[in-house]
Coordinates of C-alpha atoms in Angstrom, one line a residue:
X514 CA 35.7 -39.1 15.6
X515 CA 38.4 -36.4 15.9
X516 CA 37.8 -35.2 12.3
X517 CA 34.1 -35.2 13.0
X518 CA 34.4 -32.9 16.0
X519 CA 36.8 -30.6 14.1
X520 CA 34.2 -30.5 11.2
X521 CA 31.5 -29.6 13.7
X522 CA 33.6 -26.8 15.3
X523 CA 34.4 -25.5 11.9
X524 CA 30.7 -24.8 11.4
X525 CA 30.9 -22.3 14.3
X526 CA 34.1 -20.8 12.9
X527 CA 32.3 -20.2 9.6
X528 CA 29.3 -18.7 11.4
X529 CA 31.5 -16.3 13.4
X530 CA 33.2 -15.2 10.2
X531 CA 36.7 -16.0 11.5
X532 CA 36.6 -13.1 13.9
X533 CA 39.6 -14.3 16.0
X534 CA 42.7 -16.4 15.8
X535 CA 41.6 -19.7 17.3
X536 CA 43.8 -22.6 18.2
X537 CA 41.0 -25.1 19.1
X538 CA 40.5 -26.5 15.6
X539 CA 44.3 -26.7 15.0
X540 CA 44.8 -28.6 18.3
X541 CA 41.9 -30.9 17.5
X542 CA 43.3 -31.8 14.2
X543 CA 46.7 -32.4 15.8
X544 CA 45.2 -34.7 18.3
X545 CA 43.3 -36.6 15.5
X546 CA 46.5 -36.7 13.5
X547 CA 48.3 -38.4 16.4
X548 CA 45.5 -41.1 16.6
X549 CA 45.5 -41.4 12.9
X550 CA 49.2 -42.0 12.7
X551 CA 49.1 -44.5 15.5
X552 CA 46.4 -46.5 13.8
X553 CA 48.3 -46.5 10.5
X554 CA 51.5 -47.5 12.2
X555 CA 49.8 -50.4 14.0
X556 CA 48.2 -51.6 10.7
X557 CA 51.6 -51.3 8.9
X558 CA 53.4 -53.3 11.5
X559 CA 50.6 -56.0 11.6
X560 CA 50.8 -56.3 7.8
X561 CA 54.5 -55.9 7.6
X562 CA 54.2 -53.4 4.7
X563 CA 53.3 -49.7 4.2
X564 CA 49.5 -49.5 4.4
X565 CA 48.7 -48.1 1.0
X566 CA 47.6 -51.0 -1.1
X567 CA 43.7 -50.8 -1.3
X568 CA 41.1 -48.1 -1.4
X569 CA 40.6 -47.9 2.3
X570 CA 44.3 -47.5 3.0
X571 CA 44.7 -45.1 0.1
X572 CA 42.0 -42.8 1.4
X573 CA 43.4 -43.0 4.9
X574 CA 46.9 -42.1 3.6
X575 CA 45.6 -39.1 1.6
X576 CA 43.8 -37.9 4.7
X577 CA 46.9 -38.3 6.8
X578 CA 49.0 -36.4 4.2
X579 CA 46.5 -33.5 4.1
X580 CA 46.5 -33.2 7.9
X581 CA 50.3 -33.4 8.1
X582 CA 50.6 -30.6 5.5
X583 CA 48.0 -28.5 7.3
X584 CA 49.8 -28.8 10.7
X585 CA 53.0 -27.4 9.1
X586 CA 51.4 -24.5 7.3
X587 CA 48.8 -24.0 10.2
X588 CA 51.7 -23.2 12.5
X589 CA 51.5 -19.7 11.0
X590 CA 48.5 -17.9 12.4
X591 CA 47.4 -16.3 9.1
X592 CA 47.1 -19.8 7.6
X593 CA 45.5 -21.6 10.5
X594 CA 42.0 -21.2 9.2
X595 CA 42.8 -23.6 6.4
X596 CA 41.7 -26.2 9.0
X597 CA 38.1 -24.8 9.0
X598 CA 38.0 -25.6 5.3
X599 CA 39.8 -28.9 5.4
X600 CA 37.9 -30.5 8.4
X601 CA 34.6 -31.0 6.6
X602 CA 36.5 -32.5 3.6
X603 CA 38.4 -34.9 5.8
X604 CA 35.2 -36.0 7.5
X605 CA 33.6 -36.8 4.1
X606 CA 36.7 -38.7 3.0
X607 CA 36.8 -40.7 6.2
X608 CA 33.1 -41.6 5.9
X609 CA 33.7 -42.7 2.3
X610 CA 36.7 -44.8 3.3
X611 CA 34.4 -46.9 5.7
X612 CA 32.2 -48.1 2.8
X613 CA 32.1 -51.9 2.7
X614 CA 34.3 -53.7 0.2
X615 CA 37.1 -51.1 0.1
X616 CA 39.4 -52.8 2.7
X617 CA 40.6 -55.8 0.7
X618 CA 43.8 -57.7 1.3
X619 CA 46.8 -57.6 -1.1
X620 CA 49.3 -60.3 -0.3
X621 CA 51.4 -59.5 -3.3
X622 CA 52.4 -56.0 -2.5
X623 CA 56.1 -55.3 -3.0
X624 CA 58.3 -52.5 -1.5
X625 CA 58.5 -50.9 -5.0
X626 CA 54.7 -51.0 -5.2
X627 CA 54.4 -49.4 -1.8
X628 CA 56.7 -46.6 -2.7
X629 CA 54.8 -46.1 -6.0
X630 CA 51.5 -45.9 -4.1
X631 CA 52.9 -43.7 -1.4
X632 CA 54.4 -41.1 -3.7
X633 CA 51.1 -40.8 -5.7
X634 CA 49.0 -40.6 -2.6
X635 CA 51.3 -38.0 -1.1
X636 CA 50.7 -36.0 -4.4
X637 CA 46.9 -36.3 -3.9
X638 CA 47.4 -34.9 -0.4
X639 CA 49.2 -31.9 -1.7
X640 CA 46.6 -31.4 -4.4
X641 CA 43.9 -31.6 -1.7
X642 CA 45.4 -29.0 0.5
X643 CA 46.1 -26.9 -2.5
X644 CA 42.3 -27.1 -3.3
X645 CA 41.5 -26.0 0.2
X646 CA 43.7 -22.9 -0.2
X647 CA 41.9 -22.3 -3.5
X648 CA 38.6 -22.4 -1.8
X649 CA 39.8 -19.9 0.7
X650 CA 41.0 -17.7 -2.2
X651 CA 37.5 -17.9 -3.9
X652 CA 35.8 -17.1 -0.6
X653 CA 38.0 -14.1 0.1
X654 CA 37.6 -12.8 -3.5
X655 CA 33.8 -13.1 -3.2
X656 CA 33.9 -11.2 0.2
X657 CA 36.0 -8.4 -1.3
X658 CA 33.4 -8.1 -4.1
X659 CA 30.6 -7.7 -1.6
X660 CA 32.5 -5.1 0.5
X661 CA 33.6 -7.3 3.4
X662 CA 37.2 -6.4 2.8
X663 CA 37.9 -5.0 6.2
X664 CA 36.8 -8.1 8.0
X665 CA 38.5 -10.5 5.6
X666 CA 41.8 -8.8 5.2
X667 CA 42.3 -8.5 8.9
X668 CA 41.8 -12.2 9.6
X669 CA 42.8 -14.1 6.5
X670 CA 46.1 -14.1 4.5
X671 CA 46.4 -11.7 1.6
X672 CA 44.6 -13.0 -1.4
X673 CA 47.9 -13.1 -3.4
X674 CA 49.5 -15.2 -0.8
X675 CA 46.7 -17.8 -1.0
X676 CA 47.1 -18.1 -4.7
X677 CA 50.9 -18.6 -4.2
X678 CA 50.3 -21.2 -1.5
X679 CA 47.8 -23.1 -3.7
X680 CA 50.2 -23.0 -6.7
X681 CA 53.2 -24.2 -4.7
X682 CA 51.2 -27.1 -3.2
X683 CA 50.2 -28.1 -6.7
X684 CA 53.8 -28.0 -7.9
X685 CA 54.8 -30.2 -5.0
X686 CA 52.0 -32.6 -5.8
X687 CA 52.9 -32.6 -9.4
X688 CA 56.5 -33.5 -8.7
X689 CA 55.4 -36.3 -6.4
X690 CA 52.9 -37.6 -8.9
X691 CA 55.6 -37.6 -11.7
X692 CA 57.9 -39.5 -9.5
X693 CA 55.3 -42.1 -8.6
X694 CA 54.2 -42.5 -12.2
X695 CA 57.9 -43.0 -13.2
X696 CA 57.9 -46.2 -11.2
X697 CA 54.8 -47.6 -13.0
X698 CA 56.8 -49.1 -16.0
X699 CA 59.0 -51.1 -13.6
X700 CA 56.0 -52.4 -11.8
X701 CA 54.3 -53.3 -15.1
X702 CA 57.4 -55.2 -16.2
X703 CA 57.6 -56.9 -12.8
X704 CA 54.0 -58.1 -12.8
X705 CA 53.0 -58.4 -16.5
X706 CA 56.2 -58.4 -18.5
X707 CA 55.4 -55.2 -20.4
X708 CA 56.2 -51.5 -19.7
X709 CA 52.8 -50.2 -20.6
X710 CA 49.3 -51.7 -20.5
X711 CA 46.0 -50.1 -21.5
X712 CA 44.6 -50.3 -18.0
X713 CA 41.9 -48.0 -16.7
X714 CA 43.9 -46.7 -13.8
X715 CA 47.1 -46.1 -15.8
X716 CA 45.2 -44.1 -18.4
X717 CA 43.3 -42.2 -15.7
X718 CA 46.6 -41.4 -13.9
X719 CA 48.2 -40.1 -17.1
X720 CA 45.0 -37.9 -17.5
X721 CA 45.3 -36.6 -14.0
X722 CA 49.0 -35.8 -14.7
X723 CA 48.1 -34.0 -17.9
X724 CA 45.3 -32.0 -16.1
X725 CA 47.6 -30.7 -13.3
X726 CA 50.4 -30.2 -15.8
X727 CA 48.1 -28.0 -17.9
X728 CA 46.9 -26.1 -14.9
X729 CA 50.4 -25.3 -13.7
X730 CA 51.4 -24.3 -17.3
X731 CA 48.4 -22.0 -17.4
X732 CA 49.5 -20.4 -14.1
X733 CA 53.2 -20.0 -14.6
X734 CA 53.7 -19.7 -18.3
X735 CA 50.6 -18.1 -19.6
X736 CA 49.8 -16.0 -16.5
X737 CA 46.3 -17.3 -16.2
X738 CA 46.1 -17.1 -12.3
X739 CA 43.6 -15.8 -9.9
X740 CA 40.0 -17.0 -10.1
X741 CA 40.5 -19.3 -13.1
X742 CA 43.4 -21.0 -11.4
X743 CA 41.6 -21.4 -8.1
X744 CA 38.5 -23.0 -9.8
X745 CA 40.9 -25.2 -11.8
X746 CA 42.5 -26.4 -8.6
X747 CA 39.2 -27.1 -6.9
X748 CA 37.7 -28.7 -10.0
X749 CA 40.8 -30.9 -10.6
X750 CA 40.8 -32.3 -7.1
X751 CA 37.0 -32.8 -7.1
X752 CA 37.5 -34.9 -10.3
X753 CA 40.2 -37.0 -8.5
X754 CA 38.0 -37.6 -5.5
X755 CA 34.9 -38.5 -7.5
X756 CA 36.6 -40.8 -9.9
X757 CA 39.4 -42.4 -7.9
X758 CA 37.4 -45.3 -6.4
X759 CA 35.6 -46.2 -9.6
X760 CA 38.8 -46.3 -11.6
X761 CA 40.4 -48.5 -9.1
X762 CA 37.5 -51.0 -9.3
X763 CA 37.8 -51.0 -13.1
X764 CA 41.6 -51.5 -13.1
X765 CA 42.9 -55.1 -13.5
X766 CA 46.4 -54.0 -12.8
X767 CA 45.5 -52.6 -9.4
X768 CA 43.4 -55.6 -8.2
X769 CA 45.0 -57.9 -5.5

């Protein structure tokens, strides 16, 4: 409910064109974050494990990560309007997580599996917030092109800073994803007696790692930043969101 109210308020922020520094959305997301954290903690204690072992829990954890990251960067007034872009996405993810059949039990979850899942889901949260910064970059670039520079530059961060924020978030996400994937061979050996298996989720995860690795290489080594990098960040996270649940359903290694 909290994310829904923030998404509704974000509509008014968009309509006002970000004319003033507003704490309402930030405080609303902070309140929703407290409730979200409490719910996750209660679920974790009731199950005696980290709640990251099915699609419902995974989506809730990614949302929690995105909001936690936003609350840190949103403490700076020039970055606070990230929340106006993030709130509608959080609402959509929350509605998706409530779909029937996503909250299934997994009695075989180990601490190593929980760490593996937590690291990867934290990476998705960083990718998600990075894509939000990229959306802001694209909006500001568009406003500059249609001669709204005075309004935008006075209220949003410099366009170069948005690109830097997005790239750093993607770097953090890539490191977390790499660490999470590094645990996969140990889990495979523990469960199936092999270090690699041609599983849909495993192949998909390697593909996501290659996509973000290529995107970062394009940004840092080949100097292809700006608009192309921003669209790459948005498109990559959109791909993750649109395919994540389907790949989980196809994966035999990730079924309870």
